[in-house]
Short mmCIF file of C-alpha atoms in Angstrom, two decimals:
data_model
loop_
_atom_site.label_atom_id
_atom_site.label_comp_id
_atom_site.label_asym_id
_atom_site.label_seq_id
_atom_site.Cartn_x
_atom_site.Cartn_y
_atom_site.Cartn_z
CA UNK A 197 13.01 24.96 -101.15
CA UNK A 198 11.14 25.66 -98.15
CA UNK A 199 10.94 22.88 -95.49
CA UNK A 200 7.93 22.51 -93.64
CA UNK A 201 8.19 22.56 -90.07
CA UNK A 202 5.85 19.83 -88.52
CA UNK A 203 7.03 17.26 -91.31
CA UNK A 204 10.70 17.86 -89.99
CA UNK A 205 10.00 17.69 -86.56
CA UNK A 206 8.17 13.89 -87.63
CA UNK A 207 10.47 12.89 -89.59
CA UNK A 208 13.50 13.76 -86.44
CA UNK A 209 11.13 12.15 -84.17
CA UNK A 210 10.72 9.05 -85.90
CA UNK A 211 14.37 8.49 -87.21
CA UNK A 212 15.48 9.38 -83.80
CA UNK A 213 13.58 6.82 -82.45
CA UNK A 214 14.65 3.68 -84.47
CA UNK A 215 18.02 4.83 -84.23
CA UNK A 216 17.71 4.88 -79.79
CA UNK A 217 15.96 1.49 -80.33
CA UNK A 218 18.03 -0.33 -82.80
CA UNK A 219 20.56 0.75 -80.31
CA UNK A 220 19.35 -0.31 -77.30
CA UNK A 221 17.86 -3.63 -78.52
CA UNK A 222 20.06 -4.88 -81.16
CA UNK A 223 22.59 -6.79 -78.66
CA UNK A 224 20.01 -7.98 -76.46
CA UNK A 225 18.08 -10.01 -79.18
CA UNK A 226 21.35 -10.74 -81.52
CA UNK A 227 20.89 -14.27 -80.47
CA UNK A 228 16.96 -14.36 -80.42
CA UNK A 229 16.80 -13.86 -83.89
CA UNK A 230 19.54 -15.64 -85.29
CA UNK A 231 17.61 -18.91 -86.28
CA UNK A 232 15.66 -16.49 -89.10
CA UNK A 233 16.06 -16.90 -92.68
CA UNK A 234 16.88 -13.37 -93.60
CA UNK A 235 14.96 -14.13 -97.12
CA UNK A 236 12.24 -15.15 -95.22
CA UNK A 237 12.46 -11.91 -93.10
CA UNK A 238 14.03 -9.11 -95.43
CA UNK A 239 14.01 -6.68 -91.96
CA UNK A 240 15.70 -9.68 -89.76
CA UNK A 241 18.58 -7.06 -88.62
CA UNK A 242 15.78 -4.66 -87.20
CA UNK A 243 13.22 -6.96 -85.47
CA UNK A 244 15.18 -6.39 -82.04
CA UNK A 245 13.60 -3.02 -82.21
CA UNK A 246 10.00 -4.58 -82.23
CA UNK A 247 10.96 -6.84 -80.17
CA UNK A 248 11.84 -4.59 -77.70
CA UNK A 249 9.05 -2.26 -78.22
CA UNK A 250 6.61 -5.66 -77.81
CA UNK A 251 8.68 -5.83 -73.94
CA UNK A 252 8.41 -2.51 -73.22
CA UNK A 253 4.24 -2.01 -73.19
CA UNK A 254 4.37 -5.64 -71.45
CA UNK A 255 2.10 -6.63 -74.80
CA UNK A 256 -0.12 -10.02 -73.19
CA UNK A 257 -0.25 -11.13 -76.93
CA UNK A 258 -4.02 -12.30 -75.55
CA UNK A 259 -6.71 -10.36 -77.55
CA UNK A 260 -8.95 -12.34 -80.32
CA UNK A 261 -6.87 -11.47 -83.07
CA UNK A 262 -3.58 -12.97 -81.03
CA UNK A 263 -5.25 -15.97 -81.07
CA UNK A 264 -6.73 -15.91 -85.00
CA UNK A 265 -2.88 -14.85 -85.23
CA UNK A 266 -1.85 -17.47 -83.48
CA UNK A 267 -3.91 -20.54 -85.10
CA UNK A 268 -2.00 -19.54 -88.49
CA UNK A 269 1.06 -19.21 -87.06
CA UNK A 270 0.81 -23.26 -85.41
CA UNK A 271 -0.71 -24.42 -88.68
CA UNK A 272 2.84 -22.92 -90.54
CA UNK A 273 5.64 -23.60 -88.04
CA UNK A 274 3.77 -26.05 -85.70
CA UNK A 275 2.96 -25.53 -81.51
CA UNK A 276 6.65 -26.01 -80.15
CA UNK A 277 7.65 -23.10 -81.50
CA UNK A 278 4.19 -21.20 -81.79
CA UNK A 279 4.56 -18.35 -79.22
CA UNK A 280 8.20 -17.56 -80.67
CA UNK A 281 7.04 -16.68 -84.26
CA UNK A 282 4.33 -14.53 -83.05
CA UNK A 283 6.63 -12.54 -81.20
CA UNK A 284 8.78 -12.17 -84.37
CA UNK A 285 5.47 -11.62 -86.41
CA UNK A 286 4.45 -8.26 -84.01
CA UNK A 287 7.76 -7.61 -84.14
CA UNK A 288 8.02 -7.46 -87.86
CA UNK A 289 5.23 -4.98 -88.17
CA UNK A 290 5.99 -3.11 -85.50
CA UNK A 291 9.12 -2.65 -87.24
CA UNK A 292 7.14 -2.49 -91.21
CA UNK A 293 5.08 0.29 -89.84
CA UNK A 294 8.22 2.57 -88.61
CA UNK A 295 10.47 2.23 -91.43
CA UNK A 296 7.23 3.28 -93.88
CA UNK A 297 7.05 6.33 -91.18
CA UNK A 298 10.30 7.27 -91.83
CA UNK A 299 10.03 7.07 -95.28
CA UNK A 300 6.80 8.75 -95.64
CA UNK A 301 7.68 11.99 -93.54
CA UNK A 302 11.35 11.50 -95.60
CA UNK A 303 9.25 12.09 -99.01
CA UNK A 304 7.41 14.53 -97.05
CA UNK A 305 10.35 16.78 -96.80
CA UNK A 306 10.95 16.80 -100.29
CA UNK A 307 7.35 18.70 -101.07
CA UNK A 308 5.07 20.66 -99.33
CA UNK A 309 2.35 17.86 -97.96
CA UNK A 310 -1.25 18.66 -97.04
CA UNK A 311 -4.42 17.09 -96.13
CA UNK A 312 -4.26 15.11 -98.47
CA UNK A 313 -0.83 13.70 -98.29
CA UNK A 314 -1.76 13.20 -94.67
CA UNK A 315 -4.65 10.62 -95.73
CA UNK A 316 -2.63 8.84 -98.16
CA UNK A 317 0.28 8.36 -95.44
CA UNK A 318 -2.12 7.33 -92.68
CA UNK A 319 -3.69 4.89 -95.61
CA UNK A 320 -0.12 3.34 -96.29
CA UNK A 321 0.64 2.96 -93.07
CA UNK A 322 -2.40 1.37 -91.72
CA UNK A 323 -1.26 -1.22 -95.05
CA UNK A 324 1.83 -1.68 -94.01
CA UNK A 325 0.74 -2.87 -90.57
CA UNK A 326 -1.45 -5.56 -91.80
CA UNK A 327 0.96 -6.70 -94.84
CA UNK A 328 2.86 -9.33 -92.40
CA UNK A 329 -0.74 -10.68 -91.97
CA UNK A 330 -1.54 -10.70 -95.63
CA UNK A 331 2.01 -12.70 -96.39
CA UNK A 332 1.09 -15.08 -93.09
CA UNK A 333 -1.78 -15.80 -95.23
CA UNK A 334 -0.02 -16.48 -98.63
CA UNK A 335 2.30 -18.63 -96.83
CA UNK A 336 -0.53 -20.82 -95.62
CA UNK A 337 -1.52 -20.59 -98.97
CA UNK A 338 1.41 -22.08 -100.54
CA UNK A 339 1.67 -24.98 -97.67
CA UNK A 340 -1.71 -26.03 -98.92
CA UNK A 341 -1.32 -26.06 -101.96
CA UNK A 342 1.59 -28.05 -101.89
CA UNK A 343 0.42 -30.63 -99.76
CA UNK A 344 -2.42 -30.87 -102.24
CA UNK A 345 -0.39 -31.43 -104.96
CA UNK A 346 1.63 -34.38 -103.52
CA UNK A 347 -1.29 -35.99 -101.58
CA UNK A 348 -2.30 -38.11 -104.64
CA UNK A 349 0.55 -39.52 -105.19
CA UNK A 350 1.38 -40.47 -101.55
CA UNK A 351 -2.15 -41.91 -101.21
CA UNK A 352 -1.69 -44.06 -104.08
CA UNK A 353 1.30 -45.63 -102.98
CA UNK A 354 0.11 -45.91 -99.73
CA UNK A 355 -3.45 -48.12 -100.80
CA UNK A 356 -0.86 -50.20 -103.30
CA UNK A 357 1.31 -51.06 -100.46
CA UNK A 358 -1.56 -51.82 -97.96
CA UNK A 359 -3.20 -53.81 -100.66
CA UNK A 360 -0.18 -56.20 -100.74
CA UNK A 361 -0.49 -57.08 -96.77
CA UNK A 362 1.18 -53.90 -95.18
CA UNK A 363 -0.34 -52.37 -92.30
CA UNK A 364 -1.16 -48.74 -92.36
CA UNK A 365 1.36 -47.68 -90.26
CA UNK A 366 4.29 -49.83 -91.62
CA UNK A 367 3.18 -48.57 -95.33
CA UNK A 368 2.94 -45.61 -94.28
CA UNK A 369 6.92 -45.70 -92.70
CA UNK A 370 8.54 -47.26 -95.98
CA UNK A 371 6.94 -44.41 -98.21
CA UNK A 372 8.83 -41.82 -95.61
CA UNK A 373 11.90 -44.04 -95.38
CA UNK A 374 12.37 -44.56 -99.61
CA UNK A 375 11.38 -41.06 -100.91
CA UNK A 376 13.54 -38.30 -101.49
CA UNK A 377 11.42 -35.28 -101.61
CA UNK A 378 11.88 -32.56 -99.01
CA UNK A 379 8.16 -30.90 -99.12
CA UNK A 380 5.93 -29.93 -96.49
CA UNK A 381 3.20 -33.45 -96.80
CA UNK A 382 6.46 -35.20 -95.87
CA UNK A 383 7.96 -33.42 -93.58
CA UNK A 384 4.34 -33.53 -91.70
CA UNK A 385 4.29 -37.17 -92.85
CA UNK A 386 8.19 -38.13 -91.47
CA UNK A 387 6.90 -35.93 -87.94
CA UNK A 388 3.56 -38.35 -87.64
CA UNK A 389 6.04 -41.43 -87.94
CA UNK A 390 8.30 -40.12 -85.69
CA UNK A 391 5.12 -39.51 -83.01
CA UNK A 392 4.37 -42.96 -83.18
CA UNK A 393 7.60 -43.98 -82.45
CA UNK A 394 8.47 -42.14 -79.37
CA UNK A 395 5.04 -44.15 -77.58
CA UNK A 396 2.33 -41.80 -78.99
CA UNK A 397 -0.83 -43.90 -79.81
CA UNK A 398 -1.60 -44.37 -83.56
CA UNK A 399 -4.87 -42.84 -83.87
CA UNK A 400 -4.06 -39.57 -81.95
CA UNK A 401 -0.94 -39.30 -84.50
CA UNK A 402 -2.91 -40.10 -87.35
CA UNK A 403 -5.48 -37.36 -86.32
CA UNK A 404 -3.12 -34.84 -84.63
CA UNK A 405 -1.72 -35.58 -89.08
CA UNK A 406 -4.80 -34.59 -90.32
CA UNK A 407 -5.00 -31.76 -87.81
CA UNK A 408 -1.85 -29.74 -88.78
CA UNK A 409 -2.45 -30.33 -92.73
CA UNK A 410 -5.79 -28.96 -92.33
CA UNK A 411 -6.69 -30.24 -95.75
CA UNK A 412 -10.31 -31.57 -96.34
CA UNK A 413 -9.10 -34.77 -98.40
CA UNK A 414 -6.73 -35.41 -95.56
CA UNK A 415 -8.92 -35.17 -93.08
CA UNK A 416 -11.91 -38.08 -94.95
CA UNK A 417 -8.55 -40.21 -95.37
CA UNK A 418 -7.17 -40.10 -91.59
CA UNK A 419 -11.23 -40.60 -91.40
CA UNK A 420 -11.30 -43.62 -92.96
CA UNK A 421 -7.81 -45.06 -91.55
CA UNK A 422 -8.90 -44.35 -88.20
CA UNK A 423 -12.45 -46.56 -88.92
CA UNK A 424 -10.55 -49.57 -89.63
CA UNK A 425 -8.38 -49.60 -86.61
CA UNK A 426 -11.09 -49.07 -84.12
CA UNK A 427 -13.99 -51.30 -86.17
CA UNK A 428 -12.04 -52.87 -88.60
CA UNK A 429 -13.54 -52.41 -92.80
CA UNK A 430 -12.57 -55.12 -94.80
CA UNK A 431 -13.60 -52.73 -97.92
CA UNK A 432 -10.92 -49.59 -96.92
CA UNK A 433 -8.83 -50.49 -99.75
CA UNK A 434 -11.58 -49.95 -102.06
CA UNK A 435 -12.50 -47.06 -100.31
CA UNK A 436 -8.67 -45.28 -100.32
CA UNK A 437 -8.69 -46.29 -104.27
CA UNK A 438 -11.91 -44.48 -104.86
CA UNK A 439 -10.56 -41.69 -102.75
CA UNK A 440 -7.10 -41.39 -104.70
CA UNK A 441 -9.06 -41.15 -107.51
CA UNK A 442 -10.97 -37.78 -106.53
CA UNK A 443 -7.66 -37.02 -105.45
CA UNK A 444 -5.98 -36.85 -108.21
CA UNK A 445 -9.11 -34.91 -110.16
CA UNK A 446 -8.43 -32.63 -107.36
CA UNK A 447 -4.79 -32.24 -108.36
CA UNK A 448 -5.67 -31.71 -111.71
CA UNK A 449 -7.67 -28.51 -110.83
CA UNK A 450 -4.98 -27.40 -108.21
CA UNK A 451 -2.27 -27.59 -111.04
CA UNK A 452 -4.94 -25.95 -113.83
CA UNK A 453 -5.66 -23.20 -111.02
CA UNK A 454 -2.04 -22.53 -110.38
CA UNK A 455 -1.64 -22.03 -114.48
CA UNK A 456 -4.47 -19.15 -114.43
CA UNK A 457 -2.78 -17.18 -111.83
CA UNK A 458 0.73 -17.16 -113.41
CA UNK A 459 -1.10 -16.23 -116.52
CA UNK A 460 -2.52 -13.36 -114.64
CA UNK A 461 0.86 -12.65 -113.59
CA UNK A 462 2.56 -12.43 -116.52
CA UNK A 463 0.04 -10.71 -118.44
CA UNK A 464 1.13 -7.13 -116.45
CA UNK A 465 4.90 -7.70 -117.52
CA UNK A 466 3.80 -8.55 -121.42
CA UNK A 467 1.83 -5.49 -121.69
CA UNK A 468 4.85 -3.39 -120.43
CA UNK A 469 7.23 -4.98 -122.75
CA UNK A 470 4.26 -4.61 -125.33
CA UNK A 471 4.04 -0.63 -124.32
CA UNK A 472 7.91 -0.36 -124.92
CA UNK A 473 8.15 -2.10 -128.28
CA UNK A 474 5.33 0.24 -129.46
CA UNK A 475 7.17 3.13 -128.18
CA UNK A 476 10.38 1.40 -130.17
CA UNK A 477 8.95 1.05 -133.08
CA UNK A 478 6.67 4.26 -133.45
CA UNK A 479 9.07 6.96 -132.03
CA UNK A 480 10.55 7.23 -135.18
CA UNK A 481 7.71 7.54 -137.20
CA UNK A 482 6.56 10.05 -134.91
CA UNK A 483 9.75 11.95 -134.77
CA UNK A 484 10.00 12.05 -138.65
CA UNK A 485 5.99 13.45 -138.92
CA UNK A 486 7.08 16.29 -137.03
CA UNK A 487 10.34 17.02 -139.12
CA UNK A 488 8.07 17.25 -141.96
#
């Protein structure tokens, strides 16, 4: 088999060239990435390269889509640690779109590639530099949904308490305090109690809540909670009963949603399994027609 030339001389350029970074970077940022979740990030052990790529051409991280970038990245893992997970986010496809290099001009080697191999790569690796942006999005996704899901819930215990002479905020601190469940509505729920106790005013945490959910039934609630504290609305329970109500119709089409698109999942495994049954079960027949 004949090797073509340029495709070697790609593939020796670009192998070359994560092996000199992984080893020039991979000490240096041992410690910066250590706080990843390696399921989270399947190419944790080679971000350093990116990383160090990102330091190298003294990237501003200040264009437009930095900051579109940057607005999903606060809404996920909040501002504190905002400009740290955008690093690791360049990183990762700096690092997604070398390793599908390599493994394009690898594949490359094995044939003889022409024009139209050439589109196809530069096609799959213009997609693999946008894929951590498509996942950023799922992930938002998910966080969503979730809070959606356990919104309801929360609200109705919340008007029940406040209904039997709680305040807001101290209903709102024994529904953190007695449940158990570790999901993202609490944990942005436990972080708005936890603002109000270290001096910040009630209102701003109540809004800077409805801020980082960034959920449009959250957002009318924190509405209506914030009304009665600066005018006072001797009807809010009514009004957070009424709105609990919607909110649980809301759940209801969240939950039917969510059913569809695992349907839709599964139907791509069922026909495969279908496909290999068929083959099962006709092969023989098949075989024994052509004996005859």
């Amino acid at each position: 088999m004949q090797i073509n030339t340029g495709i070697l001389v790609i593939f020796l350029i670009v192998a070359g060239g994560i092996l000199v970074l992984f080893l020039l970077s991979s000490k240096k940022y041992k410690e910066f990435i250590e706080p990843l979740d390696p399921n989270e990030y399947k190419l944790k052990n080679f971000l350093p390269i990116g990383l160090y790529v990102t330091e190298l051409i003294k990237y501003n991280y200040g264009s437009n889509y930095d900051r579109r970038l940057m607005a999903k990245i606060i809404e996920l893992y909040g501002v504190k640690y905002s400009q740290y997970y955008l690093r690791i986010h360049w990183s990762n496809k700096i690092v997604l779109v070398l390793m599908t290099a390599f493994f394009l001009s690898l594949f490359g080697l094995s044939g003889e590639p022409d024009w139209d191999y050439g589109i196809f790569a530069l096609i799959v690796l213009v997609i693999s530099f946008f894929l951590p942006d498509n996942e950023l999005d799922n992930k938002i996704k998910e966080r969503r949904t979730s809070i959606q899901l356990d919104f309801p819930d929360f609200l109705n215990k919340l008007t029940l308490l406040i209904n039997a002479g709680m305040t807001v905020t101290r209903a709102w601190e024994k529904i953190v305090t007695d449940s158990k469940k570790d999901s993202v509505l609490y944990e942005e729920l436990s972080l708005t109690i936890a603002d109000i106790r270290s001096g910040k005013p009630e209102i701003l945490a109540y809004e800077d809540f409805a801020k980082r959910c960034k959920i449009p039934e959250i957002t009318k609630f924190v509405s209506v909670v914030v009304q009665n504290m600066k005018k006072g609305n001797s009807e809010m329970v009514s009004i957070l009963r009424l709105q609990a109500a919607e909110c649980w119709e809301m759940r209801k089409r969240t939950a039917k949603r969510l059913g569809e698109e695992l349907s839709t999942k599964l139907l791509f495994p069922m026909m495969i399994m279908f496909m290999a049954i068929l083959i099962i079960v006709a092969a023989p027949a098949i075989f024994a027609m052509r004996g005859m």
